[in-house]
Amino acid sequence: MPEARRFDGKVALITGGASGLGRAVAVRLASEGANVAVADIDEDGGRQTCRLVEGHGRRALLIRADVTKATDAERMVDETVDAFGRLDVLFPSAGTGVGGTVLDTDEEQWDYVVDLDLKGVFLSCKYAIRAMLDSGGGAIVTVSSIGGMQGKAGAAFAAAKAGVVNLTRSMAVAHARQNVRANCICPGWVHTAINDAVLSDPERKAQVADRHPMGRLGTPEEIAAAVAFLASDGASWITGAVLPVDGGYLASGR
Ligand SMILES: NC(=O)c1ccc[n+]([C@@H]2O[C@H](COP(=O)([O-])OP(=O)(O)OC[C@H]3O[C@@H](n4cnc5c(N)ncnc54)[C@H](O)[C@@H]3O)[C@@H](O)[C@H]2O)c1
């Protein structure tokens, strides 16, 4: 249950907001009072998220944007500020999860994953921070992964998600005195479109669930609860933090 309306009067921009974790965060922040801009390449999914936001009595804005392109990233921030007058929260969730060892990964796959999972976060944050500074500050919550904290994920994904961790710390330090906070979550496995090919097989789903000490996958709503806390004023002295939200996965050393 939302604790309070911690985001009344605030404006959030969610990339990858058409699906999965991005949609859950959009809905959670709207349920606590935020107006939400939903940026994605998937306009149908984005429209559905906007309807869910509006169902909470908040305003929603759909923006078609490819976060790997600087022009799109800049425009999505400009359109958000034009529509809502400010930017307080960024959740740059657009991402992918392709696997494969270094030997299995060709240059094209590497560029796709690193462009989306790392450069897309950099570009989204770059333009969002400028807008936040104009609004007097803001909060960014980036999405790494358990795969960004150990060596079991595919090469490109592991590298990009580790990059997100330290990009977040760098932004936290650079903007700490400007009232812009940046924190990072590392989710364990949550069943979304990104991993449906694996998790739609009940046997594989049970194996994956068993790797988490809690013995189950997370839900998008559990991820959204952590993001909402880090984005809220309740986390006013937390910046540069890296928070596993993973049912104990990283603690187990698995
Ligand atoms: N689901 C998990 O288990 C899990 C675990 C750890 C980290 N993550 C991370 O969480 C983030 C969200 O993943 P999800 O599980 O919600 O997956 P998802 O596939 O449900 O959502 C990803 C969204 O990103 C959008 N997208 C893809 N390319 C884009 C681009 N170039 N520009 C704009 N939008 C684009 C997709 O259209 C989609 O709506 C990703 O960064 C992912 O790596 C997910």
CSV table of C-alpha atoms and ligand atoms in Angstrom, one decimal:
chain,number,residue,atom,x,y,z
A,1,MET,CA,0.0,0.0,0.0
A,2,PRO,CA,1.4,3.5,-0.8
A,3,GLU,CA,2.4,5.1,2.5
A,4,ALA,CA,1.4,8.6,1.5
A,5,ARG,CA,1.3,10.9,-1.5
A,6,ARG,CA,5.0,11.5,-1.5
A,7,PHE,CA,5.0,12.8,-5.1
A,8,ASP,CA,2.1,15.4,-5.0
A,9,GLY,CA,3.1,18.2,-7.3
A,10,LYS,CA,6.1,16.3,-8.7
A,11,VAL,CA,6.8,15.3,-12.3
A,12,ALA,CA,8.4,12.0,-13.2
A,13,LEU,CA,9.9,10.8,-16.5
A,14,ILE,CA,10.1,7.0,-17.0
A,15,THR,CA,12.0,5.5,-20.0
A,16,GLY,CA,10.9,2.0,-20.9
A,17,GLY,CA,7.6,3.0,-19.4
A,18,ALA,CA,5.6,0.9,-21.8
A,19,SER,CA,6.3,-2.3,-20.0
A,20,GLY,CA,7.6,-4.2,-16.9
A,21,LEU,CA,9.4,-2.3,-14.3
A,22,GLY,CA,9.0,1.1,-16.0
A,23,ARG,CA,5.2,0.7,-16.1
A,24,ALA,CA,5.1,-0.4,-12.4
A,25,VAL,CA,7.1,2.6,-11.3
A,26,ALA,CA,4.9,4.9,-13.4
A,27,VAL,CA,1.8,3.6,-11.7
A,28,ARG,CA,3.3,3.6,-8.3
A,29,LEU,CA,4.5,7.3,-8.6
A,30,ALA,CA,1.1,8.3,-10.0
A,31,SER,CA,-0.6,6.6,-7.1
A,32,GLU,CA,1.4,8.9,-4.9
A,33,GLY,CA,0.6,12.0,-6.8
A,34,ALA,CA,3.1,12.4,-9.6
A,35,ASN,CA,2.3,13.4,-13.2
A,36,VAL,CA,4.2,11.0,-15.4
A,37,ALA,CA,5.9,11.2,-18.8
A,38,VAL,CA,6.2,7.7,-20.4
A,39,ALA,CA,9.0,7.5,-22.9
A,40,ASP,CA,9.4,4.4,-25.0
A,41,ILE,CA,9.7,3.1,-28.6
A,42,ASP,CA,6.5,1.0,-27.9
A,43,GLU,CA,3.7,3.4,-28.3
A,44,ASP,CA,0.8,0.9,-27.8
A,45,GLY,CA,2.3,-0.2,-24.4
A,46,GLY,CA,3.1,3.4,-23.6
A,47,ARG,CA,-0.6,4.3,-24.2
A,48,GLN,CA,-1.7,1.5,-21.8
A,49,THR,CA,0.7,2.8,-19.1
A,50,CYS,CA,-0.7,6.3,-19.6
A,51,ARG,CA,-4.2,5.1,-19.1
A,52,LEU,CA,-3.1,3.4,-15.8
A,53,VAL,CA,-1.5,6.7,-14.7
A,54,GLU,CA,-4.7,8.6,-15.5
A,55,GLY,CA,-6.7,6.0,-13.6
A,56,HIS,CA,-5.0,7.4,-10.5
A,57,GLY,CA,-6.2,10.9,-11.4
A,58,ARG,CA,-2.8,12.1,-12.6
A,59,ARG,CA,-1.7,13.5,-15.9
A,60,ALA,CA,0.2,11.3,-18.3
A,61,LEU,CA,2.2,12.1,-21.4
A,62,LEU,CA,3.3,9.6,-24.0
A,63,ILE,CA,6.6,10.3,-25.7
A,64,ARG,CA,8.0,8.2,-28.5
A,65,ALA,CA,11.7,8.2,-27.9
A,66,ASP,CA,14.6,5.9,-28.6
A,67,VAL,CA,17.0,6.5,-25.7
A,68,THR,CA,20.0,5.5,-27.7
A,69,LYS,CA,19.7,8.7,-29.7
A,70,ALA,CA,20.8,12.0,-28.2
A,71,THR,CA,18.2,14.0,-30.1
A,72,ASP,CA,15.4,11.7,-28.8
A,73,ALA,CA,16.7,11.8,-25.2
A,74,GLU,CA,16.9,15.6,-25.3
A,75,ARG,CA,13.5,15.9,-26.9
A,76,MET,CA,11.8,13.6,-24.3
A,77,VAL,CA,13.1,15.8,-21.5
A,78,ASP,CA,12.0,19.0,-23.3
A,79,GLU,CA,8.5,17.6,-24.0
A,80,THR,CA,8.2,16.6,-20.3
A,81,VAL,CA,9.1,20.1,-19.1
A,82,ASP,CA,6.9,21.8,-21.8
A,83,ALA,CA,3.9,19.7,-20.7
A,84,PHE,CA,4.4,19.7,-16.9
A,85,GLY,CA,6.6,22.7,-16.2
A,86,ARG,CA,9.4,20.8,-14.3
A,87,LEU,CA,11.2,17.5,-13.8
A,88,ASP,CA,11.7,16.0,-10.4
A,89,VAL,CA,12.2,12.2,-10.9
A,90,LEU,CA,13.9,10.2,-13.6
A,91,PHE,CA,13.7,6.4,-13.8
A,92,PRO,CA,15.7,5.4,-16.9
A,93,SER,CA,14.4,1.8,-17.2
A,94,ALA,CA,14.6,1.2,-21.0
A,95,GLY,CA,16.9,-1.8,-21.4
A,96,THR,CA,17.5,-5.3,-22.6
A,97,GLY,CA,19.0,-8.5,-21.3
A,98,VAL,CA,20.7,-10.4,-24.1
A,99,GLY,CA,23.1,-13.1,-22.9
A,100,GLY,CA,26.3,-14.7,-24.2
A,101,THR,CA,29.9,-15.1,-23.4
A,102,VAL,CA,32.5,-12.8,-24.9
A,103,LEU,CA,33.2,-15.4,-27.5
A,104,ASP,CA,29.5,-15.7,-28.3
A,105,THR,CA,28.9,-12.0,-28.6
A,106,ASP,CA,29.5,-10.3,-31.9
A,107,GLU,CA,30.2,-6.6,-32.3
A,108,GLU,CA,26.6,-5.9,-33.3
A,109,GLN,CA,25.1,-7.5,-30.2
A,110,TRP,CA,27.7,-5.7,-28.0
A,111,ASP,CA,26.8,-2.4,-29.5
A,112,TYR,CA,23.1,-3.0,-29.2
A,113,VAL,CA,23.3,-3.9,-25.5
A,114,VAL,CA,25.8,-1.3,-24.4
A,115,ASP,CA,24.0,1.4,-26.4
A,116,LEU,CA,20.7,0.7,-24.8
A,117,ASP,CA,21.7,-0.4,-21.3
A,118,LEU,CA,24.5,2.1,-20.7
A,119,LYS,CA,24.6,4.9,-23.3
A,120,GLY,CA,20.8,5.2,-23.1
A,121,VAL,CA,21.0,5.8,-19.3
A,122,PHE,CA,23.8,8.3,-19.8
A,123,LEU,CA,21.9,10.3,-22.4
A,124,SER,CA,18.6,10.2,-20.4
A,125,CYS,CA,20.4,11.4,-17.3
A,126,LYS,CA,22.4,14.1,-19.1
A,127,TYR,CA,19.3,15.9,-20.3
A,128,ALA,CA,17.3,15.2,-17.2
A,129,ILE,CA,19.9,16.6,-14.8
A,130,ARG,CA,19.9,19.9,-16.8
A,131,ALA,CA,16.1,20.1,-16.4
A,132,MET,CA,16.3,19.1,-12.7
A,133,LEU,CA,18.8,21.9,-12.0
A,134,ASP,CA,16.3,24.3,-13.5
A,135,SER,CA,13.6,22.9,-11.2
A,136,GLY,CA,15.9,23.2,-8.1
A,137,GLY,CA,16.9,19.6,-7.9
A,138,GLY,CA,15.7,16.1,-8.4
A,139,ALA,CA,16.2,12.4,-8.0
A,140,ILE,CA,17.4,9.7,-10.4
A,141,VAL,CA,17.0,6.0,-9.8
A,142,THR,CA,18.9,3.9,-12.3
A,143,VAL,CA,18.5,0.2,-12.9
A,144,SER,CA,21.5,-2.1,-12.9
A,145,SER,CA,21.0,-5.8,-12.1
A,146,ILE,CA,22.3,-8.6,-10.0
A,147,GLY,CA,24.1,-9.2,-13.3
A,148,GLY,CA,26.0,-5.9,-12.9
A,149,MET,CA,27.4,-7.1,-9.5
A,150,GLN,CA,28.9,-10.5,-10.3
A,151,GLY,CA,30.1,-12.4,-13.3
A,152,LYS,CA,27.2,-14.7,-14.2
A,153,ALA,CA,25.4,-12.6,-16.7
A,154,GLY,CA,26.2,-12.4,-20.4
A,155,ALA,CA,29.3,-10.3,-21.2
A,156,ALA,CA,27.7,-7.2,-22.8
A,157,PHE,CA,24.9,-7.1,-20.2
A,158,ALA,CA,27.3,-7.6,-17.3
A,159,ALA,CA,29.6,-4.8,-18.6
A,160,ALA,CA,26.8,-2.4,-19.3
A,161,LYS,CA,25.0,-3.0,-15.9
A,162,ALA,CA,28.3,-2.6,-14.0
A,163,GLY,CA,28.8,0.6,-15.9
A,164,VAL,CA,25.4,1.8,-14.7
A,165,VAL,CA,26.5,1.3,-11.1
A,166,ASN,CA,29.5,3.5,-11.4
A,167,LEU,CA,27.8,6.0,-13.8
A,168,THR,CA,25.3,6.5,-11.0
A,169,ARG,CA,28.0,7.0,-8.4
A,170,SER,CA,29.7,9.5,-10.6
A,171,MET,CA,26.5,11.5,-11.1
A,172,ALA,CA,25.8,11.3,-7.4
A,173,VAL,CA,29.2,12.9,-6.5
A,174,ALA,CA,29.1,15.5,-9.3
A,175,HIS,CA,25.7,16.8,-8.4
A,176,ALA,CA,25.5,16.2,-4.7
A,177,ARG,CA,25.7,20.0,-3.9
A,178,GLN,CA,23.1,20.8,-6.5
A,179,ASN,CA,20.3,18.9,-4.8
A,180,VAL,CA,20.3,16.1,-7.5
A,181,ARG,CA,20.5,12.7,-6.0
A,182,ALA,CA,21.3,9.5,-8.0
A,183,ASN,CA,20.9,6.0,-6.7
A,184,CYS,CA,20.9,2.6,-8.3
A,185,ILE,CA,18.8,-0.5,-7.8
A,186,CYS,CA,20.0,-4.0,-8.7
A,187,PRO,CA,16.9,-6.2,-9.2
A,188,GLY,CA,17.0,-10.0,-9.1
A,189,TRP,CA,14.7,-11.8,-11.5
A,190,VAL,CA,11.2,-10.4,-12.1
A,191,HIS,CA,9.0,-11.9,-14.8
A,192,THR,CA,8.6,-9.3,-17.5
A,193,ALA,CA,8.9,-9.2,-21.3
A,194,ILE,CA,12.7,-9.1,-21.1
A,195,ASN,CA,13.0,-12.6,-19.8
A,196,ASP,CA,9.7,-14.2,-20.8
A,197,ALA,CA,11.4,-16.6,-23.1
A,198,VAL,CA,13.1,-18.2,-20.1
A,199,LEU,CA,10.4,-17.8,-17.5
A,200,SER,CA,7.5,-19.0,-19.5
A,201,ASP,CA,8.9,-22.5,-19.1
A,202,PRO,CA,7.7,-23.6,-15.6
A,203,GLU,CA,10.7,-25.8,-15.0
A,204,ARG,CA,13.2,-23.1,-15.8
A,205,LYS,CA,11.2,-20.5,-13.8
A,206,ALA,CA,11.3,-22.8,-10.7
A,207,GLN,CA,15.1,-23.2,-11.1
A,208,VAL,CA,15.6,-19.4,-11.4
A,209,ALA,CA,13.3,-18.8,-8.4
A,210,ASP,CA,15.3,-21.3,-6.3
A,211,ARG,CA,18.5,-19.3,-6.9
A,212,HIS,CA,17.0,-16.5,-4.8
A,213,PRO,CA,17.2,-17.2,-1.0
A,214,MET,CA,13.5,-16.2,-0.7
A,215,GLY,CA,12.7,-19.0,-3.2
A,216,ARG,CA,10.6,-16.8,-5.5
A,217,LEU,CA,10.9,-14.2,-8.2
A,218,GLY,CA,10.2,-10.5,-7.3
A,219,THR,CA,7.2,-8.6,-8.6
A,220,PRO,CA,7.3,-5.3,-10.6
A,221,GLU,CA,5.5,-3.7,-7.6
A,222,GLU,CA,8.2,-4.7,-5.2
A,223,ILE,CA,10.8,-3.1,-7.5
A,224,ALA,CA,8.6,0.0,-7.7
A,225,ALA,CA,8.3,0.3,-3.9
A,226,ALA,CA,12.1,0.5,-3.7
A,227,VAL,CA,12.3,3.0,-6.5
A,228,ALA,CA,9.6,5.2,-4.9
A,229,PHE,CA,11.5,5.2,-1.6
A,230,LEU,CA,14.8,6.2,-3.3
A,231,ALA,CA,13.1,8.9,-5.4
A,232,SER,CA,11.2,10.3,-2.4
A,233,ASP,CA,12.2,13.0,0.1
A,234,GLY,CA,12.4,10.2,2.7
A,235,ALA,CA,15.8,9.3,1.0
A,236,SER,CA,17.0,12.9,1.2
A,237,TRP,CA,20.5,11.9,2.6
A,238,ILE,CA,20.9,8.9,0.3
A,239,THR,CA,22.9,9.4,-2.9
A,240,GLY,CA,25.3,7.1,-4.7
A,241,ALA,CA,23.8,4.1,-3.1
A,242,VAL,CA,23.5,0.7,-4.8
A,243,LEU,CA,20.6,-1.3,-3.5
A,244,PRO,CA,20.0,-4.9,-4.3
A,245,VAL,CA,16.2,-5.6,-4.6
A,246,ASP,CA,16.7,-9.3,-5.1
A,247,GLY,CA,15.2,-11.6,-2.5
A,248,GLY,CA,18.6,-12.1,-1.0
A,249,TYR,CA,20.3,-13.2,-4.3
A,250,LEU,CA,23.5,-11.1,-4.0
A,251,ALA,CA,23.8,-11.7,-0.2
A,252,SER,CA,23.9,-15.5,-0.9
A,253,GLY,CA,27.0,-15.1,-3.2
A,254,ARG,CA,25.4,-17.3,-5.8
B,1,LIG,N1,13.0,-8.0,-15.3
B,1,LIG,C1,14.1,-8.4,-14.6
B,1,LIG,O1,14.2,-9.5,-14.1
B,1,LIG,C2,15.2,-7.4,-14.5
B,1,LIG,C3,16.3,-7.7,-13.6
B,1,LIG,C4,17.3,-6.8,-13.5
B,1,LIG,C5,17.3,-5.6,-14.3
B,1,LIG,N2,16.3,-5.4,-15.1
B,1,LIG,C6,16.4,-4.1,-15.9
B,1,LIG,O2,15.2,-3.4,-15.7
B,1,LIG,C7,14.9,-2.6,-16.9
B,1,LIG,C8,13.5,-2.8,-17.3
B,1,LIG,O3,13.4,-4.1,-17.8
B,1,LIG,P1,11.9,-4.8,-17.8
B,1,LIG,O4,12.1,-6.1,-17.0
B,1,LIG,O5,10.9,-3.9,-17.4
B,1,LIG,O6,11.8,-5.2,-19.3
B,1,LIG,P2,10.7,-4.9,-20.4
B,1,LIG,O7,11.1,-5.6,-21.6
B,1,LIG,O8,9.4,-5.3,-19.8
B,1,LIG,O9,10.7,-3.3,-20.6
B,1,LIG,C9,11.8,-2.7,-21.3
B,1,LIG,C10,11.1,-1.5,-22.0
B,1,LIG,O10,12.2,-0.8,-22.7
B,1,LIG,C11,11.7,-0.4,-24.0
B,1,LIG,N3,12.8,-0.1,-24.9
B,1,LIG,C12,13.6,-1.0,-25.5
B,1,LIG,N4,14.5,-0.3,-26.3
B,1,LIG,C13,14.2,1.0,-26.1
B,1,LIG,C14,14.8,2.2,-26.7
B,1,LIG,N5,15.9,2.1,-27.5
B,1,LIG,N6,14.3,3.4,-26.3
B,1,LIG,C15,13.3,3.5,-25.5
B,1,LIG,N7,12.7,2.4,-24.9
B,1,LIG,C16,13.1,1.2,-25.3
B,1,LIG,C17,10.8,-1.5,-24.4
B,1,LIG,O11,10.0,-1.2,-25.5
B,1,LIG,C18,10.1,-1.9,-23.1
B,1,LIG,O12,8.9,-1.2,-23.0
B,1,LIG,C19,16.0,-3.0,-17.9
B,1,LIG,O13,17.0,-2.0,-17.9
B,1,LIG,C20,16.5,-4.3,-17.4
B,1,LIG,O14,17.8,-4.6,-17.8
B,1,LIG,C21,15.2,-6.2,-15.3
